[in-house]
Each structure stands twice: as C-alpha cells, then as structure tokens.
Tab-separated table of C-alpha atoms and ligand atoms in Angstrom:
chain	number	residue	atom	x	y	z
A	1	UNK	CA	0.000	0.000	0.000
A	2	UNK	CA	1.626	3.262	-0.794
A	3	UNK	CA	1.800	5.825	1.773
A	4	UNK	CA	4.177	7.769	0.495
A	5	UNK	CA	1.835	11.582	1.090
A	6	UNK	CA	1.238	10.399	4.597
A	7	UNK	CA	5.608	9.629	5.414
A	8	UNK	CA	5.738	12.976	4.160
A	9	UNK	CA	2.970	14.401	6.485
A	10	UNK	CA	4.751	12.527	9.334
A	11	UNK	CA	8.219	13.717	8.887
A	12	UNK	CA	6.855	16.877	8.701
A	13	UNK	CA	4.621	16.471	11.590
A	14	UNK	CA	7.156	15.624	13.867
A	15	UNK	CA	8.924	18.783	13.831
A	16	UNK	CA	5.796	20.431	15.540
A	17	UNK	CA	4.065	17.717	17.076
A	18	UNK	CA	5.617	15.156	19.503
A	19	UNK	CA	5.946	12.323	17.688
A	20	UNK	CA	3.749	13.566	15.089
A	21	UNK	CA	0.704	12.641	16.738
A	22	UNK	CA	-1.623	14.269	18.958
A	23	UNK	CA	-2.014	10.867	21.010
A	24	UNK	CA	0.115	8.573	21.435
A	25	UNK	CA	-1.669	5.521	20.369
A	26	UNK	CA	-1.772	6.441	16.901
A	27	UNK	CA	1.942	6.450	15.763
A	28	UNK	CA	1.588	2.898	15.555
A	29	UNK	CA	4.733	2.259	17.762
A	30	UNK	CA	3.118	-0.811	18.924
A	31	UNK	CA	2.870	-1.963	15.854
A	32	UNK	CA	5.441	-1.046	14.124
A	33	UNK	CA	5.634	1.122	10.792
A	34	UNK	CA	4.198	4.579	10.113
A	35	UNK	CA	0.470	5.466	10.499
A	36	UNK	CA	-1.456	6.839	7.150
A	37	UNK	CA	-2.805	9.989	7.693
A	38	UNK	CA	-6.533	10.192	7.258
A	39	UNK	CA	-7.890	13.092	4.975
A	40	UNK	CA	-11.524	11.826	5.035
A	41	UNK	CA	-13.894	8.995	6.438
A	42	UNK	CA	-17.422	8.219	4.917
A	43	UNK	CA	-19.413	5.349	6.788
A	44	UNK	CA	-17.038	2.834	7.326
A	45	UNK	CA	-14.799	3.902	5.240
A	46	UNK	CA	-11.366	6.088	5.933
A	47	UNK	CA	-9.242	7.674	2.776
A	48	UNK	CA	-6.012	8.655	3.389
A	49	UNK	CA	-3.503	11.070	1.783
A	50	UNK	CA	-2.126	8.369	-0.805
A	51	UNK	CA	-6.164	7.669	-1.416
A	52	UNK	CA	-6.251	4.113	0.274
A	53	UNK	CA	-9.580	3.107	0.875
A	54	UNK	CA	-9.691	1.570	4.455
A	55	UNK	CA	-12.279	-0.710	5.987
A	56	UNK	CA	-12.477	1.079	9.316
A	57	UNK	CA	-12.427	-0.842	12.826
A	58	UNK	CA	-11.315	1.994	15.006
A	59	UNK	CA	-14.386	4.034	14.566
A	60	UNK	CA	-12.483	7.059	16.251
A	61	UNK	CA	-12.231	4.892	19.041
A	62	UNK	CA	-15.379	4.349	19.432
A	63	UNK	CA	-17.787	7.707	18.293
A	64	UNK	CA	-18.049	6.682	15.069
A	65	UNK	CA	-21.268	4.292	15.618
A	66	UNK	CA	-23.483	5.296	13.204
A	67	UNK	CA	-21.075	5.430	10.821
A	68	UNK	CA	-18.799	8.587	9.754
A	69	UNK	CA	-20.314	11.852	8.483
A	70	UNK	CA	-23.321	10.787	8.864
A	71	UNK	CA	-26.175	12.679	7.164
A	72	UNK	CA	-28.094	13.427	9.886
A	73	UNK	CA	-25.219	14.210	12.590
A	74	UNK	CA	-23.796	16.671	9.884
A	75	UNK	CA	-26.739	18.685	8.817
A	76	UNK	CA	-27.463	19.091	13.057
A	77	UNK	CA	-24.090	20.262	13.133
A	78	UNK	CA	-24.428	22.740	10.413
A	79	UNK	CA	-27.674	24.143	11.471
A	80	UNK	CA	-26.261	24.628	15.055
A	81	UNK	CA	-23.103	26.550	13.697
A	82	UNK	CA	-25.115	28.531	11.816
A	83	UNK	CA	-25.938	30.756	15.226
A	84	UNK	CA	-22.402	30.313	17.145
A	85	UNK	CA	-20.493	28.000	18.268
A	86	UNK	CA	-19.783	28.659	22.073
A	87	UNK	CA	-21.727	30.955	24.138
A	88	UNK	CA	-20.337	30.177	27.642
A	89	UNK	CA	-24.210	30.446	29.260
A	90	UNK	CA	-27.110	27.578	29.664
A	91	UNK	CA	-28.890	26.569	26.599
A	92	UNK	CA	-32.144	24.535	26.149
A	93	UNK	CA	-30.294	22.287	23.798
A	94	UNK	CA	-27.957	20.830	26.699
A	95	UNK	CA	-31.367	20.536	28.879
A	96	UNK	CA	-33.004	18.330	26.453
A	97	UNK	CA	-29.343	16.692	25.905
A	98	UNK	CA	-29.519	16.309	29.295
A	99	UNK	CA	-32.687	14.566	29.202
A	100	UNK	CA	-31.993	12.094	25.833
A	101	UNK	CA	-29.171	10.781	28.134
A	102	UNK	CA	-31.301	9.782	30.959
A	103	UNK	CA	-33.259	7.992	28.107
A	104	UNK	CA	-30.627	5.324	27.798
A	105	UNK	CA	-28.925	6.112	31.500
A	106	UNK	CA	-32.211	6.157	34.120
A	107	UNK	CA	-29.657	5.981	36.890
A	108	UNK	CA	-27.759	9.297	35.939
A	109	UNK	CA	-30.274	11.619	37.640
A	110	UNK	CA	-28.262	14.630	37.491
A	111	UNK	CA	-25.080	14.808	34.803
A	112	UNK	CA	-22.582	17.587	34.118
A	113	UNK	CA	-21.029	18.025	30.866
A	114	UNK	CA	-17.377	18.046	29.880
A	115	UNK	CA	-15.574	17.883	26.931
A	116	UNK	CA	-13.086	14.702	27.353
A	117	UNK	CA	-13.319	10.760	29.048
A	118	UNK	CA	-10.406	12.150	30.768
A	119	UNK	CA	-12.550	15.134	32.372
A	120	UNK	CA	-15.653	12.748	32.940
A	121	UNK	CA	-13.296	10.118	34.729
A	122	UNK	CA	-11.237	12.622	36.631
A	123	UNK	CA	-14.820	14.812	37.737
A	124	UNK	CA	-16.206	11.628	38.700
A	125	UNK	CA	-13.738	10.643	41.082
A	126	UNK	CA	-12.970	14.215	42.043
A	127	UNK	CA	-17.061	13.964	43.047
A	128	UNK	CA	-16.440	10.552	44.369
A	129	UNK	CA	-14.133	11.874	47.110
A	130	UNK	CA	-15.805	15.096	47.957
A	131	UNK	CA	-19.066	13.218	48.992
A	132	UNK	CA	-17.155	10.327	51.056
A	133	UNK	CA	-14.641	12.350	52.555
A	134	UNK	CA	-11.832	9.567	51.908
A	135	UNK	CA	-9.112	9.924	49.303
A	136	UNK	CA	-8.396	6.521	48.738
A	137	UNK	CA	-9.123	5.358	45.094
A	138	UNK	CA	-9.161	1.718	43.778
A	139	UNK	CA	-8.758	0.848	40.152
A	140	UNK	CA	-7.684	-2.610	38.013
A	141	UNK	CA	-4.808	-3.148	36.146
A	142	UNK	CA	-5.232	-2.816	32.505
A	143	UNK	CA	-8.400	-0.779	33.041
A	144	UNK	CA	-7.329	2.793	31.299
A	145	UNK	CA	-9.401	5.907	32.399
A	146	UNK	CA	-7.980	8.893	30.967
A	147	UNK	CA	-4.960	10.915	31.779
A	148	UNK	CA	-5.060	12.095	34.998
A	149	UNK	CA	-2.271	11.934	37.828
A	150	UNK	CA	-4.090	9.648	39.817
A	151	UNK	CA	-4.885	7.433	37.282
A	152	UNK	CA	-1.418	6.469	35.362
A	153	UNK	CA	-0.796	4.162	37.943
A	154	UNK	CA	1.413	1.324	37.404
A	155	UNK	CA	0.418	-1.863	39.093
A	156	UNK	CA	2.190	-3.219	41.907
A	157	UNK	CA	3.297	-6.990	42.089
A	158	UNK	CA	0.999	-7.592	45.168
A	159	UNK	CA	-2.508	-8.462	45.247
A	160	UNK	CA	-3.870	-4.894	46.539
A	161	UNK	CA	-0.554	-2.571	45.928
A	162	UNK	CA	-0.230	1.157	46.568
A	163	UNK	CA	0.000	2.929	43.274
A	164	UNK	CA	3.780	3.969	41.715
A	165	UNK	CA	3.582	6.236	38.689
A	166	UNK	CA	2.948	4.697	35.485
A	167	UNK	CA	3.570	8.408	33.489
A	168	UNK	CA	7.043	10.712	34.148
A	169	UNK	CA	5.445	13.968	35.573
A	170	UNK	CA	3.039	12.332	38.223
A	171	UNK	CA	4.179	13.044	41.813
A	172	UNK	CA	4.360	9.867	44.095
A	173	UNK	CA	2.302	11.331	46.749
A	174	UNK	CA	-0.746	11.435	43.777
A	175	UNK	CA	0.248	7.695	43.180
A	176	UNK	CA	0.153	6.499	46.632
A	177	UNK	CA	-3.584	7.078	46.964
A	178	UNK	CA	-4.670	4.592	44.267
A	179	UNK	CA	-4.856	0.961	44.886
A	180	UNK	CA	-4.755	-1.016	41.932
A	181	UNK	CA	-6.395	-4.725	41.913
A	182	UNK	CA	-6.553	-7.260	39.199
A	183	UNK	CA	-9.272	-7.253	36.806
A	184	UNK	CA	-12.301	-9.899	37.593
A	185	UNK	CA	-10.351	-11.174	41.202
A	186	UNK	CA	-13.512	-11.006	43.251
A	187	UNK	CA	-11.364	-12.372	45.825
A	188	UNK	CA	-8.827	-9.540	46.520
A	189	UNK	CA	-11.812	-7.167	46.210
A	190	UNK	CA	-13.781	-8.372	48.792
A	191	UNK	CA	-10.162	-9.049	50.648
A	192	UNK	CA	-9.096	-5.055	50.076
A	193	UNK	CA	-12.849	-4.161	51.652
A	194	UNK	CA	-12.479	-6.039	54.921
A	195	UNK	CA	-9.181	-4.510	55.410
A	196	UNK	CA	-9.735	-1.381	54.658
A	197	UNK	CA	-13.329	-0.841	53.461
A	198	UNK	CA	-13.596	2.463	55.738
A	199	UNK	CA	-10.749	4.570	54.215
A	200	UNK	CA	-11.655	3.782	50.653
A	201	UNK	CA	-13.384	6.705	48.732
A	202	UNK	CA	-13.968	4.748	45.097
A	203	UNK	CA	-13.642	1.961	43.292
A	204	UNK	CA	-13.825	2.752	39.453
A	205	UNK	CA	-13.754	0.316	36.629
A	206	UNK	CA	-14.464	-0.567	33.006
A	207	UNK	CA	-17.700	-2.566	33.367
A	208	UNK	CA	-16.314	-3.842	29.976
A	209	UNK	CA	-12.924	-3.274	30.011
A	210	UNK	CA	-11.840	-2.208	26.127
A	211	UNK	CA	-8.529	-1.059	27.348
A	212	UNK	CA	-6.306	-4.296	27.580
A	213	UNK	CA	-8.105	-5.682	24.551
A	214	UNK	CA	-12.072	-6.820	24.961
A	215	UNK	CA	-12.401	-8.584	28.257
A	216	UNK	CA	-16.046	-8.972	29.919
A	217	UNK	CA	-16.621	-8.882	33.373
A	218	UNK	CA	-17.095	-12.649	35.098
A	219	UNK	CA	-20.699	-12.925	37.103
A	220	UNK	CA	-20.795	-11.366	40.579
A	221	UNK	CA	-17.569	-9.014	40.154
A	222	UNK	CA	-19.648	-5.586	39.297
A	223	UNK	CA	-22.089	-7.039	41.683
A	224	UNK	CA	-19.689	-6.422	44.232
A	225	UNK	CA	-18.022	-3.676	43.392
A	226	UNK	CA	-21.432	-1.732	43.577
A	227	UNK	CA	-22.133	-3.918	46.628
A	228	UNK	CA	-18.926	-3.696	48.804
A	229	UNK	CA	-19.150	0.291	47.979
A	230	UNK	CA	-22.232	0.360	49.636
A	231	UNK	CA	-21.721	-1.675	52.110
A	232	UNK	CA	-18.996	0.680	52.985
A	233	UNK	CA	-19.932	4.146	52.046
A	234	UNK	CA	-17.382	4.038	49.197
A	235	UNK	CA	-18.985	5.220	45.430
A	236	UNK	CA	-18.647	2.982	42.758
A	237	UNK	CA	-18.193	4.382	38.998
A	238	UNK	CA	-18.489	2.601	35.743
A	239	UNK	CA	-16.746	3.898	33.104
A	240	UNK	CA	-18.669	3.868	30.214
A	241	UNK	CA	-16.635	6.229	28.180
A	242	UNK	CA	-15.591	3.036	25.571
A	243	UNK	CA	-18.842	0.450	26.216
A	244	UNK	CA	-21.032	3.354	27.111
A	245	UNK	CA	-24.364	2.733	23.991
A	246	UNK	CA	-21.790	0.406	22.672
A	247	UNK	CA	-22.347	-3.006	24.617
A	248	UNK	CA	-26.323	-2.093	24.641
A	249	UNK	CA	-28.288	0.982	24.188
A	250	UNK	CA	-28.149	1.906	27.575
A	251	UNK	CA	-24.212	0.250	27.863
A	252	UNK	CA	-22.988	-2.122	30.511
A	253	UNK	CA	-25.710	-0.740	33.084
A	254	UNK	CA	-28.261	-2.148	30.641
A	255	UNK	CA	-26.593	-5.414	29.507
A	256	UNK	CA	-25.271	-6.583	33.097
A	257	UNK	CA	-28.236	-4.767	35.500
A	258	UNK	CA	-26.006	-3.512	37.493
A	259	UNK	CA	-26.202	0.162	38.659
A	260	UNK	CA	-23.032	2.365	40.155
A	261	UNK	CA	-23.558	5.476	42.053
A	262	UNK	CA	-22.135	7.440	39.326
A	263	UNK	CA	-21.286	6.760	35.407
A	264	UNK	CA	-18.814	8.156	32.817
A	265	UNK	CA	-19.759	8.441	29.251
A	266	UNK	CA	-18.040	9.745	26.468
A	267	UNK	CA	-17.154	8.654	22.536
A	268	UNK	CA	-20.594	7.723	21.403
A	269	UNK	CA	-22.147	10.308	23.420
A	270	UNK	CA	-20.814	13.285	21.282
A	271	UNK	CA	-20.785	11.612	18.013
A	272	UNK	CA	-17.331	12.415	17.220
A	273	UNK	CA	-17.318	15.837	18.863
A	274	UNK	CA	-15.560	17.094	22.184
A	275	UNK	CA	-18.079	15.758	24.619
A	276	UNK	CA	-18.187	14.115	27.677
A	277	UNK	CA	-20.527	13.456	30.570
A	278	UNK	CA	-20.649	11.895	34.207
A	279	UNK	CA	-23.494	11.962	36.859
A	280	UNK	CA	-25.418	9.461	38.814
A	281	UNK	CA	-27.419	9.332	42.023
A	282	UNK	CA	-28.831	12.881	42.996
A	283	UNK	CA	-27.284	12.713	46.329
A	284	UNK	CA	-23.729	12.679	44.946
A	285	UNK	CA	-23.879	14.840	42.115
A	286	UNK	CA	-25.409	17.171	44.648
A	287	UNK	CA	-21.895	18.068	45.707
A	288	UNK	CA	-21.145	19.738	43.016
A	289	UNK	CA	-20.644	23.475	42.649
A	290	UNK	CA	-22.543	25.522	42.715
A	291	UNK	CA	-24.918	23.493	45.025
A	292	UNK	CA	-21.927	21.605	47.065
A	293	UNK	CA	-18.394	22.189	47.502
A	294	UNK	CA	-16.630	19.968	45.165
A	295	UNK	CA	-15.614	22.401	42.017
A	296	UNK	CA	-15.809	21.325	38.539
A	297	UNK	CA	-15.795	23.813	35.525
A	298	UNK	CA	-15.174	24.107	31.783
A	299	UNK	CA	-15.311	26.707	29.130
A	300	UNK	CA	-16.937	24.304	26.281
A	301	UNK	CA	-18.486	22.273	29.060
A	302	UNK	CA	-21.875	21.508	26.628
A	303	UNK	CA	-20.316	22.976	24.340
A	304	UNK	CA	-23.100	23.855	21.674
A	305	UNK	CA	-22.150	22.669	18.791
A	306	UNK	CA	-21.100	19.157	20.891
A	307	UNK	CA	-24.489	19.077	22.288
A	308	UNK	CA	-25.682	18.779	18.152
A	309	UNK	CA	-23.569	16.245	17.254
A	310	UNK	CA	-24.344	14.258	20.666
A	311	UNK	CA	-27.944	14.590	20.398
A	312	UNK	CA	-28.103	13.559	16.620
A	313	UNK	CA	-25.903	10.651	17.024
A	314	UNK	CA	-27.871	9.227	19.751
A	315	UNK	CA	-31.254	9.880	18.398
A	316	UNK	CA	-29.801	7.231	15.739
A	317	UNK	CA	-29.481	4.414	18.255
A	318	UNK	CA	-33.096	2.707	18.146
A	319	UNK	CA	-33.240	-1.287	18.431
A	320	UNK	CA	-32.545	-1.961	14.682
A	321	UNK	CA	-29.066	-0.578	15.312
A	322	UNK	CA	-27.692	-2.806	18.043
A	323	UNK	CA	-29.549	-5.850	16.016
A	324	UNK	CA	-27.091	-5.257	12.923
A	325	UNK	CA	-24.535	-4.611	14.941
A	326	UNK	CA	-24.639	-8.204	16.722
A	327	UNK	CA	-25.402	-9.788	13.725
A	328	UNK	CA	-22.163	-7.839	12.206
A	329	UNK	CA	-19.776	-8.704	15.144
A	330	UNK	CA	-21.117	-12.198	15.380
A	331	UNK	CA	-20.059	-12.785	11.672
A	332	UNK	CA	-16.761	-11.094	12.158
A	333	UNK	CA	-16.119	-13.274	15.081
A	334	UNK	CA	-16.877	-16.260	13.663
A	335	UNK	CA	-14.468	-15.418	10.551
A	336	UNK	CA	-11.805	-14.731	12.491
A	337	UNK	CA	-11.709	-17.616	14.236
A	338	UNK	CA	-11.843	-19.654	11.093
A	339	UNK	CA	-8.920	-17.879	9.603
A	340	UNK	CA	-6.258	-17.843	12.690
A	341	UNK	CA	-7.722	-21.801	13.238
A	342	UNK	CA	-7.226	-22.094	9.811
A	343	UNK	CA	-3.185	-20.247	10.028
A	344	UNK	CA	-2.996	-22.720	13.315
A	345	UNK	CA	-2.892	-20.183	15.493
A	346	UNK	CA	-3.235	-20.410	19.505
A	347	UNK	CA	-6.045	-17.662	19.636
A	348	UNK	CA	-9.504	-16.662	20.839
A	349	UNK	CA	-11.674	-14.009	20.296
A	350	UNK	CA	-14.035	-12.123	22.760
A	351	UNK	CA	-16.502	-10.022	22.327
A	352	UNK	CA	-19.085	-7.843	23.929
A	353	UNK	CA	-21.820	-6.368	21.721
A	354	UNK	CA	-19.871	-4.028	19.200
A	355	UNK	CA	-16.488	-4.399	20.333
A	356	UNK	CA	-14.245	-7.530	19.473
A	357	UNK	CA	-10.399	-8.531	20.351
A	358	UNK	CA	-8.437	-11.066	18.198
A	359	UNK	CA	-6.493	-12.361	21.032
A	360	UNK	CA	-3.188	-14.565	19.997
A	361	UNK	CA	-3.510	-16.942	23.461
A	362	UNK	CA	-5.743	-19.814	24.392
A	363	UNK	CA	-7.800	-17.933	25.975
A	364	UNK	CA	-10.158	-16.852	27.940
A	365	UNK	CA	-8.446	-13.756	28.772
A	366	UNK	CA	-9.394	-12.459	32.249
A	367	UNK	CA	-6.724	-9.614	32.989
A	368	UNK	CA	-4.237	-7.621	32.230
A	369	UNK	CA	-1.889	-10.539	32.548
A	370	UNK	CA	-3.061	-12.616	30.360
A	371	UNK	CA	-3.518	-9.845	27.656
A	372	UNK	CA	0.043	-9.002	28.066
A	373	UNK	CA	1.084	-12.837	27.551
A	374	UNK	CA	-0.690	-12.725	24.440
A	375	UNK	CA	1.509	-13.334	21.316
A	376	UNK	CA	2.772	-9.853	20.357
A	377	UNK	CA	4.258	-10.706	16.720
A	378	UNK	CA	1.312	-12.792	16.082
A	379	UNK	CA	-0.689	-9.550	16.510
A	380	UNK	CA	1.558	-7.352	15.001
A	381	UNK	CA	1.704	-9.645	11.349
A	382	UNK	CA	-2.160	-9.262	12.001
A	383	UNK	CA	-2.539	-5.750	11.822
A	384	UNK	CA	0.337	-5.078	9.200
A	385	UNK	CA	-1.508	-7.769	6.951
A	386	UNK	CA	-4.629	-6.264	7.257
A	387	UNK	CA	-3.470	-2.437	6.957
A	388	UNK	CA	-1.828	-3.692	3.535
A	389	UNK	CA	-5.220	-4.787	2.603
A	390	UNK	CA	-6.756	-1.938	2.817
A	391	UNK	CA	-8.580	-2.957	6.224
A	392	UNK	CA	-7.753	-0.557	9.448
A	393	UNK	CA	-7.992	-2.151	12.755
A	394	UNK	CA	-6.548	-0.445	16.755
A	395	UNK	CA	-2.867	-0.193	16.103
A	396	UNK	CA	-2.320	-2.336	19.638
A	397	UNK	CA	-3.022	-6.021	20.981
A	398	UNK	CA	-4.471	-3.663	23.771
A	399	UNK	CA	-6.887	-2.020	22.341
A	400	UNK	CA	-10.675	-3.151	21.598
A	401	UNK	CA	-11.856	-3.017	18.196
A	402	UNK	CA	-15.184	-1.467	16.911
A	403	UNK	CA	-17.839	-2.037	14.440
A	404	UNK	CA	-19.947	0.717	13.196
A	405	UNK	CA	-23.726	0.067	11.685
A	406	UNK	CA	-22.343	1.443	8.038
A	407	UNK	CA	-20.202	-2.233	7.724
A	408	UNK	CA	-21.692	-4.330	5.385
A	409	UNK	CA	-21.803	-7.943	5.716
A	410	UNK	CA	-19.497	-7.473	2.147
A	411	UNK	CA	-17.210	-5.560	4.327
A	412	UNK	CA	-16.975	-8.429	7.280
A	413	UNK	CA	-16.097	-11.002	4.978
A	414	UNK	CA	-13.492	-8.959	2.676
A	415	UNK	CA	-11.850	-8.030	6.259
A	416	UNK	CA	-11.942	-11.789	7.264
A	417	UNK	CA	-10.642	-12.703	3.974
A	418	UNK	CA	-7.669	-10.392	4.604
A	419	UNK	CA	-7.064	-11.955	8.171
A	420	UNK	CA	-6.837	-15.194	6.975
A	421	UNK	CA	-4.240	-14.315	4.133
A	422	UNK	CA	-1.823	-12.016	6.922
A	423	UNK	CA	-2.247	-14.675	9.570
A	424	UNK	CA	-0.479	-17.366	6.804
A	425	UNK	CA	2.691	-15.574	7.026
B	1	KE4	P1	-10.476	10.641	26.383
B	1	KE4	O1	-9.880	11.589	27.382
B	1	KE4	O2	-9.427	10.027	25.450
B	1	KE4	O3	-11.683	11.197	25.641
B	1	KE4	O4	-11.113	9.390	27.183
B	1	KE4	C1	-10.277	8.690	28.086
B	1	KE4	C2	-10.844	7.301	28.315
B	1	KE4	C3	-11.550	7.051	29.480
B	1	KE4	N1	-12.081	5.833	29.734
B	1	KE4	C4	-11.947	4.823	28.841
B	1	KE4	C5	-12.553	3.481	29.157
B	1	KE4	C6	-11.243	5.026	27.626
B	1	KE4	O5	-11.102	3.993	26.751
B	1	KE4	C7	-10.693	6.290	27.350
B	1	KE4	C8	-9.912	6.575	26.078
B	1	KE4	N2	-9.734	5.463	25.211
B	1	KE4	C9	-8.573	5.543	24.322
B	1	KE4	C10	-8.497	4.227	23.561
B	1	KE4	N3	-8.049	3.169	24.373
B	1	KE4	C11	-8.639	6.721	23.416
B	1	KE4	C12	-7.626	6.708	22.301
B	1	KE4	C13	-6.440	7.574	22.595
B	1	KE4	O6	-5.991	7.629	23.759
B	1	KE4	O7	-5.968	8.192	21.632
C-alpha cells in the first residue's frame, strides 16, 4: 500500500508535534511502521492522503457508531453553527441533551457536561471523594481511564498494591492514593474491603474493560463492586466512556443490570465531537458546585455545537441498530476464528456487543496478565496484513476493536478474507 503523502505528512509532523501525533496511540509504535494519515472517512470507510480506501475498525475509538459523516449528525451540526459555536451560558439544547441521556442512562439523575473521558473520569472521582470524605481510590490493572495523575498508575506486584507512577510527571504522593487490583479477582476485592473498606473513597472500573483488549466482566464481580461500595460508604463508577451505547443501548448498566452510584460516558455520546458526561445518584452529584463544595468547571463544558452532534448521534441508536450490529460482530467473530484456526494459530476471540479482540492466546483472557502474555508478533503480522489490505484495525493487541452500523456484511467477509491471508505468514 503506498503511503508515500502520509511519510511525508509525518516527517513533517514531527517537527511540531511530539511524535507527530496528537495521542500517542496512533503512531503505531506498537505496531510497528508509520500510520497513514486520514484526509476523510465516509461510513465505514477512511481515505487517506495516498487515497487508500480503508475498511475502518477503530471508529475514532469508538464515536463513530453510526457510521462517519453521517447525514443526519452533519446537517445538526451545520444548522447549530449557523448561530455560534460557544456561548459560555445555559442553553435549552444541553437541557433536552440532558434529558436524551437519561433515556438510555435512568440511573444518571443529574449529569454535568465536559468535553473529554479524561474530564468525565477525573470529575467523577474528584465527586467521588468530595461526597465520602476519603481519598483513597481503587482501580484494576489494565483498566485505562484517561490521563489524569491519579490514574497512570502502574500496578504493583501484590494483590492490593499502593499505586507507583505509570507516566514521568506524576508526583508519588498522587500515586500512593490509588490501589490497583486485578481485573475480575472477586477475591482480593472483597479481601481489600475487609481490610480497609472504611478509608476507601472509590472503586472505578471498566464494566467492559476495552482497554487491555475486549475482556467482559465474570458474574458477581460488578455485583460487588457496587455492593462492597455500599456496604462501605465508598462510590462505585463505571466507566462507560468506551462500552457506554456500545455493549447495549443503555451500555454495561443495561446489559449486566447492574447500577453504580455514578457513570462516565463519552465517545458515542458526542458523536465524534468534544463531549463528555458523568453523573449518577442525585445525592452525589449534589456536591457539586454551585450546590456543594466539590468544584468542577469548563469553558466548552456543553459545548453547543457538541451538544448537536451528541444529540443527533444518539437519536440514531433505536433497536434496529444494536440488532445489525450483533449480527455484524457475530459474523466477524466467527471469521476470524476460522482464519487464525485455519493459520494454526493459539487464539480466541471475545466479544461484547460491538467491540471484538483477536487475542493470539488460548484464551479466555481475564486480565491484564493474560492480555500481556498474548503473542505480540502474532498480533503485530495481524494488523500489518490487514493495513496492507486496505482494512484498518486499533494499532495495539491492547486495544478493543469497533464495528460501526455502516459495515456491510461485504465488508466483514473482505476483512476476514484479509485476516486469513496475513495470519499465513
Ligand atoms: P479521552 O480523554 O481520550 O476522551 O477518554 C479517556 C478514556 C476514558 N475511559 C476509557 C474506558 C477510555 O477507553 C478512554 C480513552 N480510550 C482511548 C483508547 N483506548 C482513546 C484513544 C487515545 O488515547 O488516543
């Protein structure tokens, strides 16, 4: 495949942009090679600078749902800009906003807002904290929720270890307030709480984590972690921002029954626009300012021309959507199976709605552990093979893949078809 216009673009890149990318993720240094730089995307499809076509499977990271520049997300966004983009005040359109979210979230009863997963993560547990009056915060290994301080933590080797930085810049005194636990280990959970239950402020997790590839969460472990937070007058949080309207129209809340004091959305909910939100349970959220004293704040918070994009994208999702979308993912599951059986491959794939990891192991993967003891080049001759056949899948054996409702069932089985020739070698 050439990508000769998009080398260009990076070397050029990289003399104002560290490492020519505005996240790290995408300079494919997991991977290997150079990333093609997109110019354009149209339903599943991206173009790049050296017009490849590309079968998309990144969707954005997740947004692009119903599909890229979609019709109807565009024209709301170009009838919103028509009368401003920011005003800085309240607007009726982030009321009813407001209100389409409780639609799919009944549990968020009051929501803020913000424009990043990062901000919704980092409010959340900022909120969290405020209304316990503890500081310590529990997370899993493998389980990614943004970039704040407190959250690039690096796992310890013990079961429940005090936090060490897992970012240059981030203070050990921010580290040493988050406990990190193993993904799906009920036991050390339940362990941490009868140790310390009273000093801990929050555990937060990916319901679905998306984050060390696909990995679903094993029967009774959100259970407790909303029940042991109770029990203990810690608040729990799902992070939603990846699975949020992805693993069910109203996300892992929805598909599992289980409901956290508070929730973070993002992706999805703005459609491919700067837009986040959190919120929960009145009582919490009632701690923010101005009605409590935790302090939370943001220029674009509901940003206008966000709110458009938001609102349009989710007044997409009815229950036609997420049945095209499982029969979509089924199919691609099924085909890749067939071709890394078929390359004799050690492998499994798991899936969760919409989102789908081709994992190089036996499987099942239950943690960060085992994602890391996945087969690395196996992945890696994945990807490449695929990229040079025109199909574009998460540049990491970390990261979840996505399917958007403009895939055709054409599109599954050219993308399988292309698996199956990279996985031969
Ligand atoms: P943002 O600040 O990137 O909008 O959201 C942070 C975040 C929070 N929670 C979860 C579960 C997330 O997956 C993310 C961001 N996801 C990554 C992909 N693994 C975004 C891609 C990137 O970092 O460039």
């Amino acid at each position: 495949m050439d990508i000769a216009k998009s080398e260009a673009w990076l070397e050029r890149a990289q003399k104002v942009i560290p490492g020519g990318v505005n996240s790290p993720v995408r300079a494919f240094r997991a991977v290997g090679g150079h990333p093609p730089f997109i110019r354009r995307a149209q339903g599943a499809r991206l173009f790049d600078e050296d017009d490849n076509e590309l079968i998309d499977y990144v969707c954005t990271w997740g947004p692009a749902i119903v599909g890229h520049a979609r019709r109807e997300v565009l024209d709301a966004v170009k009838a919103r800009i028509e009368d401003g983009l920011s005003f800085g005040a309240p607007t009726a359109a982030e009321v009813e906003f407001a209100e389409l979210v409780q639609k799919f979230y009944p549990s968020v009863e009051l929501m803020r807002c913000v424009n990043s997963g990062t901000e919704a993560t980092m409010s959340a547990i900022r909120v969290a904290r405020g209304f316990s009056k503890r500081d310590l915060l529990v997370k899993f290994d493998g389980c990614y929720h943004g970039h704040a301080d407190h959250l690039l933590v690096k796992a310890g080797s013990g079961a429940a270890t005090f936090g060490e930085p897992d970012s240059g810049g981030v203070p050990a005194g921010t580290a040493a307030t988050t406990l990190t636990l193993t993904y799906n280990d009920r036991d050390a959970l339940q362990k941490l709480f009868a140790d310390r239950g009273s000093e801990i402020a929050t555990v937060i997790v990916e319901p679905v984590a998306g984050n060390m590839g696909c990995i679903p969460p094993e029967p009774g472990f959100l259970e407790d972690i909303v029940g042991l937070c109770k029990k203990h007058g810690a608040v729990s949080i799902f992070d939603e921002v990846m699975c949020g309207f992805r693993v069910a129209k109203g996300g892992a809340i929805e598909r599992y029954g289980v409901t956290p004091d508070l929730v973070a959305l993002g992706k999805v909910v703005g459609g491919g626009m700067p837009m986040a939100v959190y919120g929960g349970r009145r009582e919490v959220m009632e701690v923010v300012a101005p009605l409590g004293p935790v302090y939370q704040a943001g220029t674009l918070s509901g940003n206008p021309v966000a709110v458009a994009a938001g609102k349009a994208t989710l007044g997409l999702l009815n229950d036609e959507v997420y049945t095209k979308l499982e029969a979509l993912g089924a199919r691609l599951e099924e085909g890749l199976k067939k071709a890394a059986t078929d390359a004799g491959l050690s492998h499994c794939v798991q899936r969760v709605g919409s989102m789908i990891t081709l994992f190089f192991s036996e499987g099942p993967v239950r943690n960060f552990a085992d994602s890391a003891a996945t087969n690395t080049e196996h992945f890696n001759r994945f990807h490449r093979g695929l990229l040079e056949r025109g199909v574009y899948w998460p540049p990491s054996k970390f990261e979840a893949a996505f399917l958007s409702v403009a895939l055709t069932e054409d599109d599954i089985d050219k993308t399988c078809a292309a698996a199956a020739e990279a996985l031969k070698g």
